[in-house]
Amino acid sequence: MEGFYNLKIQEFRTGATKQNMEVTHVKEENKKLIKTMSDLKGRLADLEARNAQLEKQYQDLLREYESIESEHTMETNRLKEEITSLRAEMENILQELQTIMDTKLSLELEIAAYRKLLECEESRVGIRDVVTSAVNSQSRGAQQLSEMITGYESKGDSSMSVKMMRGEVSAKTTYQRTSTGPVAISDVSQEGKFIKIENTSSGANRREVDLEGWRMKRVVDGKRTYIYPFKNVILKPGKSLKIYARGSAAEAGMNDLIFREEDHWGVGSQVVTSLLNEKDEEKATHTQKTLYN
């Protein structure tokens, strides 16, 4: 019996020792966990502080972005309004310029007519009717001139007043066109606004024409020469296009060309317009002659 009790006591002591060891281990683990939790709390505090800092930076950047975007939108709207205003102003200027060019052309024609009219003056008798209109057009300026001039004085042995006869000023204009290929000069503005060309090929000869390297040449009264070089232009069969001078660019269509080096194509009493290919060969001509009798 005593041996049994000793065995039980020994087992109890062994179990108590083991339990003490486990308690000690648990305490150590608990200390480690407490330390780890403390470290994690410190780390969490650092991360929360960093997160707050980043959130503040984000809000600052967001406000800066919204401010820049607002300024950009305002500047864009301002520039769009300015562009619209400048375009409207440019349109007005082009219209005024066109009006001036038309007036200038009209004055040049009337001045030429006046010169012919005065050259036909007959001594002390007056100015007779000098021009018969082939197109039944009367120059308003010439009519005003004839109404304004009522006479002049000629001094000699005696003075006498001679009245000038009223006359009409008009011009006879003839045109001649030639072409040696599918492209022809189909129309030329008398006011020097544009020159029109057309691809007249049809049927079995129907083909497009590459105008790269070609030139439009216009000689006015044998004195002034205008040259327009074609670049990247292909004229399809049955199609036409106009080459507008810079002063008439506002009238140009979507497929028309602009001669940006000159305000107009020039006007005169004898004008020869030629279309030259890349070999400088004459492929089409348009001759305009205006006669003042």
PDB file of N, CA and C in Angstrom, residues 115-208:
ATOM      1  N   ARG A 115      -9.421 107.552-120.639  1.00  0.00           N
ATOM      2  CA  ARG A 115      -8.246 107.916-121.434  1.00  0.00           C
ATOM      3  C   ARG A 115      -8.552 107.799-122.931  1.00  0.00           C
ATOM      4  N   LYS A 116      -9.201 106.715-123.310  1.00  0.00           N
ATOM      5  CA  LYS A 116      -9.587 106.551-124.707  1.00  0.00           C
ATOM      6  C   LYS A 116     -10.585 107.623-125.133  1.00  0.00           C
ATOM      7  N   LEU A 117     -11.473 107.944-124.210  1.00  0.00           N
ATOM      8  CA  LEU A 117     -12.483 108.946-124.519  1.00  0.00           C
ATOM      9  C   LEU A 117     -11.844 110.304-124.782  1.00  0.00           C
ATOM     10  N   LEU A 118     -10.922 110.686-123.912  1.00  0.00           N
ATOM     11  CA  LEU A 118     -10.289 111.998-124.045  1.00  0.00           C
ATOM     12  C   LEU A 118      -9.348 112.050-125.245  1.00  0.00           C
ATOM     13  N   GLU A 119      -8.736 110.887-125.585  1.00  0.00           N
ATOM     14  CA  GLU A 119      -7.852 110.876-126.753  1.00  0.00           C
ATOM     15  C   GLU A 119      -8.616 111.128-128.044  1.00  0.00           C
ATOM     16  N   CYS A 120      -9.911 110.848-128.010  1.00  0.00           N
ATOM     17  CA  CYS A 120     -10.722 111.024-129.212  1.00  0.00           C
ATOM     18  C   CYS A 120     -11.340 112.428-129.294  1.00  0.00           C
ATOM     19  N   GLU A 121     -10.906 113.290-128.428  1.00  0.00           N
ATOM     20  CA  GLU A 121     -11.458 114.653-128.438  1.00  0.00           C
ATOM     21  C   GLU A 121     -11.166 115.335-129.779  1.00  0.00           C
ATOM     22  N   GLU A 122     -12.119 115.917-130.329  1.00  0.00           N
ATOM     23  CA  GLU A 122     -11.934 116.682-131.557  1.00  0.00           C
ATOM     24  C   GLU A 122     -11.795 118.155-131.203  1.00  0.00           C
ATOM     25  N   SER A 123     -10.896 118.818-131.933  1.00  0.00           N
ATOM     26  CA  SER A 123     -10.503 120.172-131.567  1.00  0.00           C
ATOM     27  C   SER A 123     -11.709 121.098-131.456  1.00  0.00           C
ATOM     28  N   ARG A 124     -11.941 121.636-130.227  1.00  0.00           N
ATOM     29  CA  ARG A 124     -12.894 122.687-129.881  1.00  0.00           C
ATOM     30  C   ARG A 124     -14.334 122.341-130.217  1.00  0.00           C
ATOM     31  N   VAL A 125     -14.568 121.144-130.666  1.00  0.00           N
ATOM     32  CA  VAL A 125     -15.933 120.791-131.037  1.00  0.00           C
ATOM     33  C   VAL A 125     -16.567 119.954-129.933  1.00  0.00           C
ATOM     34  N   GLY A 126     -15.747 119.183-129.242  1.00  0.00           N
ATOM     35  CA  GLY A 126     -16.262 118.363-128.146  1.00  0.00           C
ATOM     36  C   GLY A 126     -15.773 116.945-128.296  1.00  0.00           C
ATOM     37  N   ILE A 127     -16.292 116.126-127.480  1.00  0.00           N
ATOM     38  CA  ILE A 127     -15.915 114.718-127.501  1.00  0.00           C
ATOM     39  C   ILE A 127     -17.068 113.934-128.077  1.00  0.00           C
ATOM     40  N   ARG A 128     -16.799 113.212-129.132  1.00  0.00           N
ATOM     41  CA  ARG A 128     -17.868 112.464-129.774  1.00  0.00           C
ATOM     42  C   ARG A 128     -18.023 111.088-129.111  1.00  0.00           C
ATOM     43  N   ASP A 129     -19.036 110.403-129.509  1.00  0.00           N
ATOM     44  CA  ASP A 129     -19.219 109.051-128.985  1.00  0.00           C
ATOM     45  C   ASP A 129     -18.093 108.189-129.533  1.00  0.00           C
ATOM     46  N   VAL A 130     -17.338 107.545-128.626  1.00  0.00           N
ATOM     47  CA  VAL A 130     -16.123 106.881-129.070  1.00  0.00           C
ATOM     48  C   VAL A 130     -16.178 105.363-129.043  1.00  0.00           C
ATOM     49  N   VAL A 131     -17.061 104.821-128.330  1.00  0.00           N
ATOM     50  CA  VAL A 131     -17.039 103.364-128.219  1.00  0.00           C
ATOM     51  C   VAL A 131     -18.432 102.808-128.392  1.00  0.00           C
ATOM     52  N   THR A 132     -18.557 101.808-129.220  1.00  0.00           N
ATOM     53  CA  THR A 132     -19.836 101.110-129.364  1.00  0.00           C
ATOM     54  C   THR A 132     -19.761  99.826-128.559  1.00  0.00           C
ATOM     55  N   SER A 133     -20.710  99.620-127.706  1.00  0.00           N
ATOM     56  CA  SER A 133     -20.651  98.473-126.798  1.00  0.00           C
ATOM     57  C   SER A 133     -21.052  97.203-127.523  1.00  0.00           C
ATOM     58  N   ALA A 134     -20.144  96.188-127.428  1.00  0.00           N
ATOM     59  CA  ALA A 134     -20.467  94.896-128.015  1.00  0.00           C
ATOM     60  C   ALA A 134     -21.281  94.056-127.055  1.00  0.00           C
ATOM     61  N   VAL A 135     -21.305  94.469-125.780  1.00  0.00           N
ATOM     62  CA  VAL A 135     -22.048  93.711-124.762  1.00  0.00           C
ATOM     63  C   VAL A 135     -23.136  94.563-124.145  1.00  0.00           C
ATOM     64  N   ASN A 136     -23.409  95.734-124.776  1.00  0.00           N
ATOM     65  CA  ASN A 136     -24.454  96.645-124.307  1.00  0.00           C
ATOM     66  C   ASN A 136     -24.278  97.029-122.842  1.00  0.00           C
ATOM     67  N   SER A 137     -23.042  97.283-122.431  1.00  0.00           N
ATOM     68  CA  SER A 137     -22.785  97.697-121.051  1.00  0.00           C
ATOM     69  C   SER A 137     -22.280  99.120-121.047  1.00  0.00           C
ATOM     70  N   GLN A 138     -22.823  99.919-120.191  1.00  0.00           N
ATOM     71  CA  GLN A 138     -22.462 101.327-120.109  1.00  0.00           C
ATOM     72  C   GLN A 138     -21.734 101.579-118.802  1.00  0.00           C
ATOM     73  N   SER A 139     -20.644 102.335-118.856  1.00  0.00           N
ATOM     74  CA  SER A 139     -19.885 102.662-117.665  1.00  0.00           C
ATOM     75  C   SER A 139     -20.545 103.818-116.934  1.00  0.00           C
ATOM     76  N   ARG A 140     -20.919 103.554-115.709  1.00  0.00           N
ATOM     77  CA  ARG A 140     -21.569 104.598-114.923  1.00  0.00           C
ATOM     78  C   ARG A 140     -20.620 105.762-114.678  1.00  0.00           C
ATOM     79  N   GLY A 141     -19.320 105.439-114.447  1.00  0.00           N
ATOM     80  CA  GLY A 141     -18.357 106.506-114.203  1.00  0.00           C
ATOM     81  C   GLY A 141     -18.219 107.408-115.411  1.00  0.00           C
ATOM     82  N   ALA A 142     -18.239 106.809-116.613  1.00  0.00           N
ATOM     83  CA  ALA A 142     -18.116 107.620-117.819  1.00  0.00           C
ATOM     84  C   ALA A 142     -19.320 108.527-117.987  1.00  0.00           C
ATOM     85  N   GLN A 143     -20.495 108.009-117.651  1.00  0.00           N
ATOM     86  CA  GLN A 143     -21.697 108.838-117.759  1.00  0.00           C
ATOM     87  C   GLN A 143     -21.605 110.021-116.804  1.00  0.00           C
ATOM     88  N   GLN A 144     -21.113 109.753-115.571  1.00  0.00           N
ATOM     89  CA  GLN A 144     -20.958 110.842-114.617  1.00  0.00           C
ATOM     90  C   GLN A 144     -19.941 111.851-115.115  1.00  0.00           C
ATOM     91  N   LEU A 145     -18.850 111.314-115.738  1.00  0.00           N
ATOM     92  CA  LEU A 145     -17.839 112.220-116.268  1.00  0.00           C
ATOM     93  C   LEU A 145     -18.424 113.128-117.336  1.00  0.00           C
ATOM     94  N   SER A 146     -19.208 112.544-118.248  1.00  0.00           N
ATOM     95  CA  SER A 146     -19.762 113.346-119.333  1.00  0.00           C
ATOM     96  C   SER A 146     -20.771 114.363-118.815  1.00  0.00           C
ATOM     97  N   GLU A 147     -21.433 114.026-117.705  1.00  0.00           N
ATOM     98  CA  GLU A 147     -22.390 114.971-117.140  1.00  0.00           C
ATOM     99  C   GLU A 147     -21.686 116.096-116.390  1.00  0.00           C
ATOM    100  N   MET A 148     -20.528 115.735-115.765  1.00  0.00           N
ATOM    101  CA  MET A 148     -19.819 116.736-114.970  1.00  0.00           C
ATOM    102  C   MET A 148     -19.105 117.756-115.857  1.00  0.00           C
ATOM    103  N   ILE A 149     -18.551 117.228-116.999  1.00  0.00           N
ATOM    104  CA  ILE A 149     -17.820 118.155-117.881  1.00  0.00           C
ATOM    105  C   ILE A 149     -18.819 118.851-118.787  1.00  0.00           C
ATOM    106  N   THR A 150     -18.974 120.112-118.653  1.00  0.00           N
ATOM    107  CA  THR A 150     -19.964 120.841-119.459  1.00  0.00           C
ATOM    108  C   THR A 150     -19.319 121.703-120.536  1.00  0.00           C
ATOM    109  N   GLY A 151     -18.023 121.822-120.462  1.00  0.00           N
ATOM    110  CA  GLY A 151     -17.394 122.622-121.507  1.00  0.00           C
ATOM    111  C   GLY A 151     -16.028 123.113-121.099  1.00  0.00           C
ATOM    112  N   TYR A 152     -15.371 123.741-121.928  1.00  0.00           N
ATOM    113  CA  TYR A 152     -14.089 124.336-121.596  1.00  0.00           C
ATOM    114  C   TYR A 152     -13.936 125.588-122.450  1.00  0.00           C
ATOM    115  N   GLU A 153     -12.953 126.428-122.082  1.00  0.00           N
ATOM    116  CA  GLU A 153     -12.717 127.677-122.809  1.00  0.00           C
ATOM    117  C   GLU A 153     -11.447 127.568-123.628  1.00  0.00           C
ATOM    118  N   SER A 154     -11.495 128.068-124.836  1.00  0.00           N
ATOM    119  CA  SER A 154     -10.329 128.087-125.706  1.00  0.00           C
ATOM    120  C   SER A 154     -10.006 129.542-126.023  1.00  0.00           C
ATOM    121  N   LYS A 155      -8.813 129.979-125.634  1.00  0.00           N
ATOM    122  CA  LYS A 155      -8.442 131.382-125.808  1.00  0.00           C
ATOM    123  C   LYS A 155      -7.721 131.587-127.129  1.00  0.00           C
ATOM    124  N   GLY A 156      -8.041 132.644-127.836  1.00  0.00           N
ATOM    125  CA  GLY A 156      -7.398 133.030-129.088  1.00  0.00           C
ATOM    126  C   GLY A 156      -7.749 134.478-129.340  1.00  0.00           C
ATOM    127  N   ASP A 157      -8.126 134.784-130.591  1.00  0.00           N
ATOM    128  CA  ASP A 157      -8.587 136.126-130.887  1.00  0.00           C
ATOM    129  C   ASP A 157      -9.869 136.420-130.130  1.00  0.00           C
ATOM    130  N   SER A 158     -10.608 135.384-129.867  1.00  0.00           N
ATOM    131  CA  SER A 158     -11.835 135.582-129.116  1.00  0.00           C
ATOM    132  C   SER A 158     -12.064 134.352-128.256  1.00  0.00           C
ATOM    133  N   SER A 159     -12.864 134.479-127.213  1.00  0.00           N
ATOM    134  CA  SER A 159     -13.161 133.366-126.312  1.00  0.00           C
ATOM    135  C   SER A 159     -14.506 132.790-126.663  1.00  0.00           C
ATOM    136  N   MET A 160     -14.572 131.473-126.628  1.00  0.00           N
ATOM    137  CA  MET A 160     -15.835 130.840-126.917  1.00  0.00           C
ATOM    138  C   MET A 160     -16.001 129.622-126.016  1.00  0.00           C
ATOM    139  N   SER A 161     -17.205 129.297-125.652  1.00  0.00           N
ATOM    140  CA  SER A 161     -17.514 128.150-124.809  1.00  0.00           C
ATOM    141  C   SER A 161     -18.019 127.024-125.688  1.00  0.00           C
ATOM    142  N   VAL A 162     -17.428 125.865-125.530  1.00  0.00           N
ATOM    143  CA  VAL A 162     -17.812 124.719-126.330  1.00  0.00           C
ATOM    144  C   VAL A 162     -18.338 123.636-125.397  1.00  0.00           C
ATOM    145  N   LYS A 163     -19.536 123.129-125.644  1.00  0.00           N
ATOM    146  CA  LYS A 163     -20.120 122.073-124.829  1.00  0.00           C
ATOM    147  C   LYS A 163     -19.637 120.710-125.324  1.00  0.00           C
ATOM    148  N   MET A 164     -19.433 119.804-124.354  1.00  0.00           N
ATOM    149  CA  MET A 164     -19.017 118.451-124.690  1.00  0.00           C
ATOM    150  C   MET A 164     -20.237 117.573-124.875  1.00  0.00           C
ATOM    151  N   MET A 165     -20.188 116.776-125.916  1.00  0.00           N
ATOM    152  CA  MET A 165     -21.283 115.856-126.168  1.00  0.00           C
ATOM    153  C   MET A 165     -21.176 114.673-125.211  1.00  0.00           C
ATOM    154  N   ARG A 166     -22.311 114.246-124.702  1.00  0.00           N
ATOM    155  CA  ARG A 166     -22.321 113.094-123.812  1.00  0.00           C
ATOM    156  C   ARG A 166     -22.045 111.821-124.609  1.00  0.00           C
ATOM    157  N   GLY A 167     -21.268 110.926-124.006  1.00  0.00           N
ATOM    158  CA  GLY A 167     -20.966 109.680-124.691  1.00  0.00           C
ATOM    159  C   GLY A 167     -21.018 108.497-123.752  1.00  0.00           C
ATOM    160  N   GLU A 168     -21.089 107.343-124.311  1.00  0.00           N
ATOM    161  CA  GLU A 168     -21.071 106.107-123.551  1.00  0.00           C
ATOM    162  C   GLU A 168     -19.718 105.435-123.728  1.00  0.00           C
ATOM    163  N   VAL A 169     -19.214 104.837-122.615  1.00  0.00           N
ATOM    164  CA  VAL A 169     -17.951 104.126-122.661  1.00  0.00           C
ATOM    165  C   VAL A 169     -18.233 102.638-122.474  1.00  0.00           C
ATOM    166  N   SER A 170     -17.798 101.830-123.409  1.00  0.00           N
ATOM    167  CA  SER A 170     -17.990 100.389-123.297  1.00  0.00           C
ATOM    168  C   SER A 170     -16.818  99.696-123.963  1.00  0.00           C
ATOM    169  N   ALA A 171     -16.755  98.407-123.787  1.00  0.00           N
ATOM    170  CA  ALA A 171     -15.617  97.676-124.320  1.00  0.00           C
ATOM    171  C   ALA A 171     -16.079  96.404-125.006  1.00  0.00           C
ATOM    172  N   LYS A 172     -15.330  95.997-126.015  1.00  0.00           N
ATOM    173  CA  LYS A 172     -15.602  94.750-126.713  1.00  0.00           C
ATOM    174  C   LYS A 172     -14.520  93.742-126.334  1.00  0.00           C
ATOM    175  N   THR A 173     -14.947  92.656-125.734  1.00  0.00           N
ATOM    176  CA  THR A 173     -14.007  91.643-125.256  1.00  0.00           C
ATOM    177  C   THR A 173     -14.214  90.337-126.013  1.00  0.00           C
ATOM    178  N   THR A 174     -13.116  89.774-126.505  1.00  0.00           N
ATOM    179  CA  THR A 174     -13.180  88.485-127.201  1.00  0.00           C
ATOM    180  C   THR A 174     -12.329  87.464-126.453  1.00  0.00           C
ATOM    181  N   TYR A 175     -12.727  86.186-126.549  1.00  0.00           N
ATOM    182  CA  TYR A 175     -12.015  85.112-125.869  1.00  0.00           C
ATOM    183  C   TYR A 175     -11.649  84.022-126.872  1.00  0.00           C
ATOM    184  N   GLN A 176     -10.523  83.396-126.630  1.00  0.00           N
ATOM    185  CA  GLN A 176     -10.103  82.276-127.465  1.00  0.00           C
ATOM    186  C   GLN A 176      -9.473  81.211-126.567  1.00  0.00           C
ATOM    187  N   ARG A 177      -9.927  79.973-126.725  1.00  0.00           N
ATOM    188  CA  ARG A 177      -9.415  78.881-125.901  1.00  0.00           C
ATOM    189  C   ARG A 177      -8.844  77.772-126.777  1.00  0.00           C
ATOM    190  N   THR A 178      -7.750  77.155-126.303  1.00  0.00           N
ATOM    191  CA  THR A 178      -7.167  76.003-126.987  1.00  0.00           C
ATOM    192  C   THR A 178      -6.747  74.978-125.935  1.00  0.00           C
ATOM    193  N   SER A 179      -6.679  73.711-126.345  1.00  0.00           N
ATOM    194  CA  SER A 179      -6.173  72.669-125.450  1.00  0.00           C
ATOM    195  C   SER A 179      -5.656  71.517-126.297  1.00  0.00           C
ATOM    196  N   THR A 180      -4.584  70.890-125.833  1.00  0.00           N
ATOM    197  CA  THR A 180      -3.982  69.764-126.551  1.00  0.00           C
ATOM    198  C   THR A 180      -3.992  68.500-125.699  1.00  0.00           C
ATOM    199  N   GLY A 181      -4.880  68.428-124.760  1.00  0.00           N
ATOM    200  CA  GLY A 181      -4.967  67.270-123.883  1.00  0.00           C
ATOM    201  C   GLY A 181      -6.309  67.253-123.177  1.00  0.00           C
ATOM    202  N   PRO A 182      -6.454  66.418-122.168  1.00  0.00           N
ATOM    203  CA  PRO A 182      -7.740  66.303-121.477  1.00  0.00           C
ATOM    204  C   PRO A 182      -8.061  67.470-120.558  1.00  0.00           C
ATOM    205  N   VAL A 183      -7.086  68.288-120.211  1.00  0.00           N
ATOM    206  CA  VAL A 183      -7.326  69.400-119.286  1.00  0.00           C
ATOM    207  C   VAL A 183      -7.426  70.702-120.068  1.00  0.00           C
ATOM    208  N   ALA A 184      -8.506  71.452-119.819  1.00  0.00           N
ATOM    209  CA  ALA A 184      -8.722  72.727-120.509  1.00  0.00           C
ATOM    210  C   ALA A 184      -8.976  73.825-119.486  1.00  0.00           C
ATOM    211  N   ILE A 185      -8.672  75.054-119.897  1.00  0.00           N
ATOM    212  CA  ILE A 185      -9.019  76.227-119.085  1.00  0.00           C
ATOM    213  C   ILE A 185     -10.439  76.611-119.473  1.00  0.00           C
ATOM    214  N   SER A 186     -11.396  76.290-118.606  1.00  0.00           N
ATOM    215  CA  SER A 186     -12.808  76.444-118.967  1.00  0.00           C
ATOM    216  C   SER A 186     -13.376  77.810-118.630  1.00  0.00           C
ATOM    217  N   ASP A 187     -12.774  78.529-117.695  1.00  0.00           N
ATOM    218  CA  ASP A 187     -13.327  79.834-117.316  1.00  0.00           C
ATOM    219  C   ASP A 187     -12.246  80.656-116.641  1.00  0.00           C
ATOM    220  N   VAL A 188     -12.284  81.964-116.888  1.00  0.00           N
ATOM    221  CA  VAL A 188     -11.354  82.901-116.258  1.00  0.00           C
ATOM    222  C   VAL A 188     -12.142  84.124-115.818  1.00  0.00           C
ATOM    223  N   SER A 189     -12.013  84.497-114.567  1.00  0.00           N
ATOM    224  CA  SER A 189     -12.732  85.660-114.043  1.00  0.00           C
ATOM    225  C   SER A 189     -12.182  86.942-114.654  1.00  0.00           C
ATOM    226  N   GLN A 190     -13.076  87.782-115.197  1.00  0.00           N
ATOM    227  CA  GLN A 190     -12.647  89.063-115.757  1.00  0.00           C
ATOM    228  C   GLN A 190     -12.079  89.974-114.684  1.00  0.00           C
ATOM    229  N   GLU A 191     -12.531  89.779-113.439  1.00  0.00           N
ATOM    230  CA  GLU A 191     -12.047  90.615-112.337  1.00  0.00           C
ATOM    231  C   GLU A 191     -10.746  90.091-111.733  1.00  0.00           C
ATOM    232  N   GLY A 192     -10.210  89.009-112.282  1.00  0.00           N
ATOM    233  CA  GLY A 192      -8.956  88.469-111.771  1.00  0.00           C
ATOM    234  C   GLY A 192      -9.113  87.685-110.488  1.00  0.00           C
ATOM    235  N   LYS A 193     -10.334  87.178-110.223  1.00  0.00           N
ATOM    236  CA  LYS A 193     -10.557  86.442-108.978  1.00  0.00           C
ATOM    237  C   LYS A 193     -10.051  85.006-109.060  1.00  0.00           C
ATOM    238  N   PHE A 194     -10.321  84.323-110.174  1.00  0.00           N
ATOM    239  CA  PHE A 194      -9.991  82.907-110.247  1.00  0.00           C
ATOM    240  C   PHE A 194      -9.735  82.475-111.684  1.00  0.00           C
ATOM    241  N   ILE A 195      -9.140  81.283-111.807  1.00  0.00           N
ATOM    242  CA  ILE A 195      -8.986  80.580-113.081  1.00  0.00           C
ATOM    243  C   ILE A 195      -9.534  79.169-112.872  1.00  0.00           C
ATOM    244  N   LYS A 196     -10.368  78.718-113.788  1.00  0.00           N
ATOM    245  CA  LYS A 196     -11.008  77.407-113.644  1.00  0.00           C
ATOM    246  C   LYS A 196     -10.475  76.448-114.697  1.00  0.00           C
ATOM    247  N   ILE A 197     -10.103  75.239-114.270  1.00  0.00           N
ATOM    248  CA  ILE A 197      -9.666  74.206-115.204  1.00  0.00           C
ATOM    249  C   ILE A 197     -10.590  72.998-115.072  1.00  0.00           C
ATOM    250  N   GLU A 198     -10.658  72.199-116.148  1.00  0.00           N
ATOM    251  CA  GLU A 198     -11.586  71.070-116.173  1.00  0.00           C
ATOM    252  C   GLU A 198     -10.973  69.898-116.927  1.00  0.00           C
ATOM    253  N   ASN A 199     -11.194  68.704-116.398  1.00  0.00           N
ATOM    254  CA  ASN A 199     -10.767  67.479-117.086  1.00  0.00           C
ATOM    255  C   ASN A 199     -11.906  67.051-118.007  1.00  0.00           C
ATOM    256  N   THR A 200     -11.722  67.246-119.309  1.00  0.00           N
ATOM    257  CA  THR A 200     -12.795  67.006-120.279  1.00  0.00           C
ATOM    258  C   THR A 200     -12.742  65.610-120.895  1.00  0.00           C
ATOM    259  N   SER A 201     -11.864  64.750-120.401  1.00  0.00           N
ATOM    260  CA  SER A 201     -11.748  63.415-120.996  1.00  0.00           C
ATOM    261  C   SER A 201     -13.015  62.604-120.752  1.00  0.00           C
ATOM    262  N   SER A 202     -13.364  61.762-121.732  1.00  0.00           N
ATOM    263  CA  SER A 202     -14.579  60.954-121.620  1.00  0.00           C
ATOM    264  C   SER A 202     -14.431  59.700-122.473  1.00  0.00           C
ATOM    265  N   GLY A 203     -15.364  58.767-122.292  1.00  0.00           N
ATOM    266  CA  GLY A 203     -15.359  57.552-123.097  1.00  0.00           C
ATOM    267  C   GLY A 203     -14.106  56.725-122.904  1.00  0.00           C
ATOM    268  N   ALA A 204     -13.591  56.209-124.008  1.00  0.00           N
ATOM    269  CA  ALA A 204     -12.399  55.362-123.942  1.00  0.00           C
ATOM    270  C   ALA A 204     -11.170  56.146-123.502  1.00  0.00           C
ATOM    271  N   ASN A 205     -11.176  57.469-123.711  1.00  0.00           N
ATOM    272  CA  ASN A 205     -10.042  58.311-123.332  1.00  0.00           C
ATOM    273  C   ASN A 205     -10.179  58.875-121.921  1.00  0.00           C
ATOM    274  N   ARG A 206     -11.188  58.425-121.208  1.00  0.00           N
ATOM    275  CA  ARG A 206     -11.441  58.933-119.862  1.00  0.00           C
ATOM    276  C   ARG A 206     -10.285  58.544-118.929  1.00  0.00           C
ATOM    277  N   ARG A 207      -9.648  59.521-118.321  1.00  0.00           N
ATOM    278  CA  ARG A 207      -8.541  59.245-117.410  1.00  0.00           C
ATOM    279  C   ARG A 207      -8.308  60.445-116.500  1.00  0.00           C
ATOM    280  N   GLU A 208      -7.740  60.175-115.349  1.00  0.00           N
ATOM    281  CA  GLU A 208      -7.390  61.254-114.431  1.00  0.00           C
ATOM    282  C   GLU A 208      -6.009  61.797-114.790  1.00  0.00           C
TER     283      GLU A 208
END
